[in-house]
mmCIF file of C-alpha atoms in Angstrom:
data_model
loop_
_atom_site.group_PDB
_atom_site.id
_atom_site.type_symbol
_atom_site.label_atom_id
_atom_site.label_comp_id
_atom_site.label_asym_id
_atom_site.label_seq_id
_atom_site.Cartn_x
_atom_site.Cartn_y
_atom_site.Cartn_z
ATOM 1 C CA UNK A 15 2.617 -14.000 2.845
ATOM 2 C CA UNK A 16 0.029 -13.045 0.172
ATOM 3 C CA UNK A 17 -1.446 -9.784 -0.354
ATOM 4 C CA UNK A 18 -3.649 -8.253 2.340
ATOM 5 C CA UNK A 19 -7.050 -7.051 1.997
ATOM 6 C CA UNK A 20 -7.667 -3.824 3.940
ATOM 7 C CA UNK A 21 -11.146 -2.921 3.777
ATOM 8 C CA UNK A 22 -12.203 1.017 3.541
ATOM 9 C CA UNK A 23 -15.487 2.570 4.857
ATOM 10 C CA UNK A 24 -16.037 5.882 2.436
ATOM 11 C CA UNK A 25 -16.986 8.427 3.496
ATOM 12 C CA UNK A 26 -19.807 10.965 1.965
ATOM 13 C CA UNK A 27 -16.898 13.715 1.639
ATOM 14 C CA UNK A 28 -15.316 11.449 -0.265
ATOM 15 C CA UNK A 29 -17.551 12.243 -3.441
ATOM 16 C CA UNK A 30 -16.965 15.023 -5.755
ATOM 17 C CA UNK A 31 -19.350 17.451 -7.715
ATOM 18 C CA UNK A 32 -19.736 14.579 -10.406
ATOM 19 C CA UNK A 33 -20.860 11.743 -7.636
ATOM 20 C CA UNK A 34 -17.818 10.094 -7.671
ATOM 21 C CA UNK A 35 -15.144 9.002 -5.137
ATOM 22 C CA UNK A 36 -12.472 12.049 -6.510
ATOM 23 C CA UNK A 37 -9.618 10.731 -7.539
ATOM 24 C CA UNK A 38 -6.994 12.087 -4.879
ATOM 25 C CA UNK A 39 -9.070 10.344 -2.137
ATOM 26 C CA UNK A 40 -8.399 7.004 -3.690
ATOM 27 C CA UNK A 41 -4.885 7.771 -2.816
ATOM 28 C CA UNK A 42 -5.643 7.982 -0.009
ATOM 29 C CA UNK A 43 -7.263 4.702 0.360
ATOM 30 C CA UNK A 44 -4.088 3.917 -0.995
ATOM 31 C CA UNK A 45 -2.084 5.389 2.010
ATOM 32 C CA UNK A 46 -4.363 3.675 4.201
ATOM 33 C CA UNK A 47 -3.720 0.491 3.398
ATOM 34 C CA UNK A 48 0.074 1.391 2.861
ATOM 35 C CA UNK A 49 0.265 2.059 6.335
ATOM 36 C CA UNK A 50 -1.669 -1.332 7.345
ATOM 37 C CA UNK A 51 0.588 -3.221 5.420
ATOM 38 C CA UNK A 52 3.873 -2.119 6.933
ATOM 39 C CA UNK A 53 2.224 -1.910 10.702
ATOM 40 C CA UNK A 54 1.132 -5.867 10.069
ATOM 41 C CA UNK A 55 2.944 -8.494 12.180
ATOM 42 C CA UNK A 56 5.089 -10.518 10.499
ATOM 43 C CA UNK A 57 5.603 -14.413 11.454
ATOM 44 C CA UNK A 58 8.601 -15.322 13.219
ATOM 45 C CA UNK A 59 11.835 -15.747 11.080
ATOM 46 C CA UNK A 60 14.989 -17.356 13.650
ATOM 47 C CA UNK A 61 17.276 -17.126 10.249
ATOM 48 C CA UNK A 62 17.127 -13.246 10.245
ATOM 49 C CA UNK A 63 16.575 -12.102 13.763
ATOM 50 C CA UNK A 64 12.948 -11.602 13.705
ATOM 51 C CA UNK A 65 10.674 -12.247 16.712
ATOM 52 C CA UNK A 66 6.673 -13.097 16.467
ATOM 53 C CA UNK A 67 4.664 -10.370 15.632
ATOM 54 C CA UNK A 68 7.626 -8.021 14.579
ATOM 55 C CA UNK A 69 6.340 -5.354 11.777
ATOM 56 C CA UNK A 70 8.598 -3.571 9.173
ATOM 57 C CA UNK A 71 7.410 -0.590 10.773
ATOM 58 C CA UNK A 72 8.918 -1.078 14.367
ATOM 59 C CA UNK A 73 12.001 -2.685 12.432
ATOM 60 C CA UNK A 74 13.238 0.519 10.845
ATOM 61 C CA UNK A 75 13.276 1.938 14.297
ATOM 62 C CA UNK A 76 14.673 5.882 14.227
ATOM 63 C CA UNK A 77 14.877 5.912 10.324
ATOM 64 C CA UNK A 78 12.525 6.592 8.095
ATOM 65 C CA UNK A 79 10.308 5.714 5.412
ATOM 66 C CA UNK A 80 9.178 8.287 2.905
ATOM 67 C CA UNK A 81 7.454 8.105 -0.334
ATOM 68 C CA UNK A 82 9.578 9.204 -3.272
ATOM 69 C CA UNK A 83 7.251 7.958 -6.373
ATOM 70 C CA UNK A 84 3.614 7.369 -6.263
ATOM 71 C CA UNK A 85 1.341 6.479 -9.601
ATOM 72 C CA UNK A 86 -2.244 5.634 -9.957
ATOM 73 C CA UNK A 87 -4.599 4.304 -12.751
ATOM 74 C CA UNK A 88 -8.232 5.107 -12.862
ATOM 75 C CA UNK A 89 -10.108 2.064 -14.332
ATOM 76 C CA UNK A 90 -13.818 2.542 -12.978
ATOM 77 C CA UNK A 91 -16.053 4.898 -11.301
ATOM 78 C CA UNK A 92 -16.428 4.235 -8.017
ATOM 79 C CA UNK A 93 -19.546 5.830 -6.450
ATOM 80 C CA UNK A 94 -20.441 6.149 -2.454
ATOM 81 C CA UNK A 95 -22.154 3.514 -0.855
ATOM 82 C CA UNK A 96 -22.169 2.247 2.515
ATOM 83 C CA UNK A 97 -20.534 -1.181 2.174
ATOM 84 C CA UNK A 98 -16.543 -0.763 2.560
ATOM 85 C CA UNK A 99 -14.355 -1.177 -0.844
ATOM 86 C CA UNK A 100 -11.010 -3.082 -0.399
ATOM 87 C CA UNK A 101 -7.611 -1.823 -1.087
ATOM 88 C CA UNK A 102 -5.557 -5.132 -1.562
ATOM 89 C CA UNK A 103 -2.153 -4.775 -1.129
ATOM 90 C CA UNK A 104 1.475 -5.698 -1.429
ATOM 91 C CA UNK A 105 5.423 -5.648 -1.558
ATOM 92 C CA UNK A 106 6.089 -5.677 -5.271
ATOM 93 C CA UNK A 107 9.606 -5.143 -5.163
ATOM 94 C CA UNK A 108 12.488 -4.881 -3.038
ATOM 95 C CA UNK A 109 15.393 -2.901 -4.326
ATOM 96 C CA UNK A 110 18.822 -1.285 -2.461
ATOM 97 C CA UNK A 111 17.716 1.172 -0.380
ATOM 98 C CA UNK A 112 13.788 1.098 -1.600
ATOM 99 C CA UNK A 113 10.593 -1.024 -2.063
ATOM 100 C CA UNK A 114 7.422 -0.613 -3.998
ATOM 101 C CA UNK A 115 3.880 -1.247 -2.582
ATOM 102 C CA UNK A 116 1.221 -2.008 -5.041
ATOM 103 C CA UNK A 117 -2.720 -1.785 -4.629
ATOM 104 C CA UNK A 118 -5.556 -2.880 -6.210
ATOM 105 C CA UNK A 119 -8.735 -0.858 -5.001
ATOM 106 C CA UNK A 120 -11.399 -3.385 -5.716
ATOM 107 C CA UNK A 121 -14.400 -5.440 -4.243
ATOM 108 C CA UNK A 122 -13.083 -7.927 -1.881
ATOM 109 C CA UNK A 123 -13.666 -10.471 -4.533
ATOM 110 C CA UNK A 124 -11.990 -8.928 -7.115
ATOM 111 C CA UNK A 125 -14.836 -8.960 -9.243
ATOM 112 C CA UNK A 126 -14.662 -4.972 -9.944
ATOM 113 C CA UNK A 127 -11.111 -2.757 -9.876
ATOM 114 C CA UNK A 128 -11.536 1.031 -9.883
ATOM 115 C CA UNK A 129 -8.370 1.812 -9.343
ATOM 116 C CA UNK A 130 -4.632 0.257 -9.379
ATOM 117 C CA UNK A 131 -1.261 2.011 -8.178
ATOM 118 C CA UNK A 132 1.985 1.892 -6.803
ATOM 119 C CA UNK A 133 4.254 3.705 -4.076
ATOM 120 C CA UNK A 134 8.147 3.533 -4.135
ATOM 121 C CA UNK A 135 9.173 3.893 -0.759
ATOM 122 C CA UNK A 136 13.117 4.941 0.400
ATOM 123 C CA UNK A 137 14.351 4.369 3.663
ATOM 124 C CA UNK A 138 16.184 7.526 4.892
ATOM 125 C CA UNK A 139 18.003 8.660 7.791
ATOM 126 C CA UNK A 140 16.739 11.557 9.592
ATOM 127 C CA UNK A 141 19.584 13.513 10.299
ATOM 128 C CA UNK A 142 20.860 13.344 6.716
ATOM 129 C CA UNK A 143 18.401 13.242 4.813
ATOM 130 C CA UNK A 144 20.079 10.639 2.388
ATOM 131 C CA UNK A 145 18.601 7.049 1.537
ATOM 132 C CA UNK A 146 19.798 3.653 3.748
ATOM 133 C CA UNK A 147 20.552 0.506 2.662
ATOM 134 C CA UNK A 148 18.040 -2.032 3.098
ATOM 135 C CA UNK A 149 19.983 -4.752 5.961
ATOM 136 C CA UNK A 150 18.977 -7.770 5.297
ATOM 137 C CA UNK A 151 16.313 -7.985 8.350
ATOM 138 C CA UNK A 152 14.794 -5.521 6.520
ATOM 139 C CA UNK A 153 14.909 -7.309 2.949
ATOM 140 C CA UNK A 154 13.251 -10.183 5.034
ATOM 141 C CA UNK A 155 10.582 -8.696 6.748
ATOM 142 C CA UNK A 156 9.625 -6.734 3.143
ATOM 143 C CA UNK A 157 10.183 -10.360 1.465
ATOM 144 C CA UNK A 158 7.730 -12.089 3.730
ATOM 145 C CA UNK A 159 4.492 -9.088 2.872
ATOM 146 C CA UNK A 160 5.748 -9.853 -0.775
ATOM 147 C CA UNK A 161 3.365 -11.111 -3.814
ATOM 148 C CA UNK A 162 3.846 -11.163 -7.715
ATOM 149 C CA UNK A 163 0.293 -9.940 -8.331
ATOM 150 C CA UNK A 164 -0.355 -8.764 -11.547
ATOM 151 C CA UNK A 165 -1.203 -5.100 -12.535
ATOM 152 C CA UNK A 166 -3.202 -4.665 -15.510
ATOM 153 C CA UNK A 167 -2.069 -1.569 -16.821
ATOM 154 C CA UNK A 168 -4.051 -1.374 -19.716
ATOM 155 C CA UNK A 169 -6.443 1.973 -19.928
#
């Protein structure tokens, strides 16, 4: 799979004192489109167990996912309009017993980024608090919402 495009309707709360779209609320367009990502269905995989339509989400089952890093970069003022922006997203990495989902908040064609960033997510168990090994389902479904996208981290 490629990225995925999640579209985001602002809203007029979204603005700060300066006319903007504040900063914090662009993570949470962020966190929107995190949570899009991992509830997407996922095409069927026979190798590694995986049925049509499975998500990462309903794959982790009674563990959980929490975020343990999260960084953003502010490229351009975004102001309100009505038109929805798009968060495109993406596995960037897979690790042990994490992953890292990277955004672009842009126009849909790319044309204008305001604002790139990335979340490191650990799987955890509940009861103890302490971070799971990825199975190799899981590596699978991750591998399958993964993309080598770019970031350009220059300010």
């Amino acid at each position: 799979m490629t990225s995925l495009n999640v579209p985001i309707q602002m809203r007029f709360f979204d603005q700060d004192q300066y006319g903007h779209i504040n900063n914090v609320t662009m993570l949470r367009y962020f966190e929107d489109a995190r949570v899009r990502l991992t509830a997407s269905p996922i095409a069927k995989d026979p190798d590694h167990g995986i049925p049509e339509d499975t998500t990462f989400r309903e794959s982790v089952g009674e563990l959980r996912t929490v975020v343990a890093h999260q960084s953003a970069d502010y490229k351009e003022q975004l102001f309100f309009r009505m038109d929805p922006v798009c968060v495109r997203t993406w596995i960037s990495r897979i690790g042990r017993s994490s992953f890292t989902i990277s955004y672009s908040l842009q126009e849909e064609d790319g044309s204008h980024v305001y604002a790139q960033g990335e979340s490191v997510i650990v799987v955890m168990d509940p009861e103890t608090g302490k971070s799971v090994k990825l199975s190799e389902d899981h590596k699978a479904l991750l591998a399958s919402l993964e993309d080598d996208v770019e970031l350009d981290h220059a300010r």
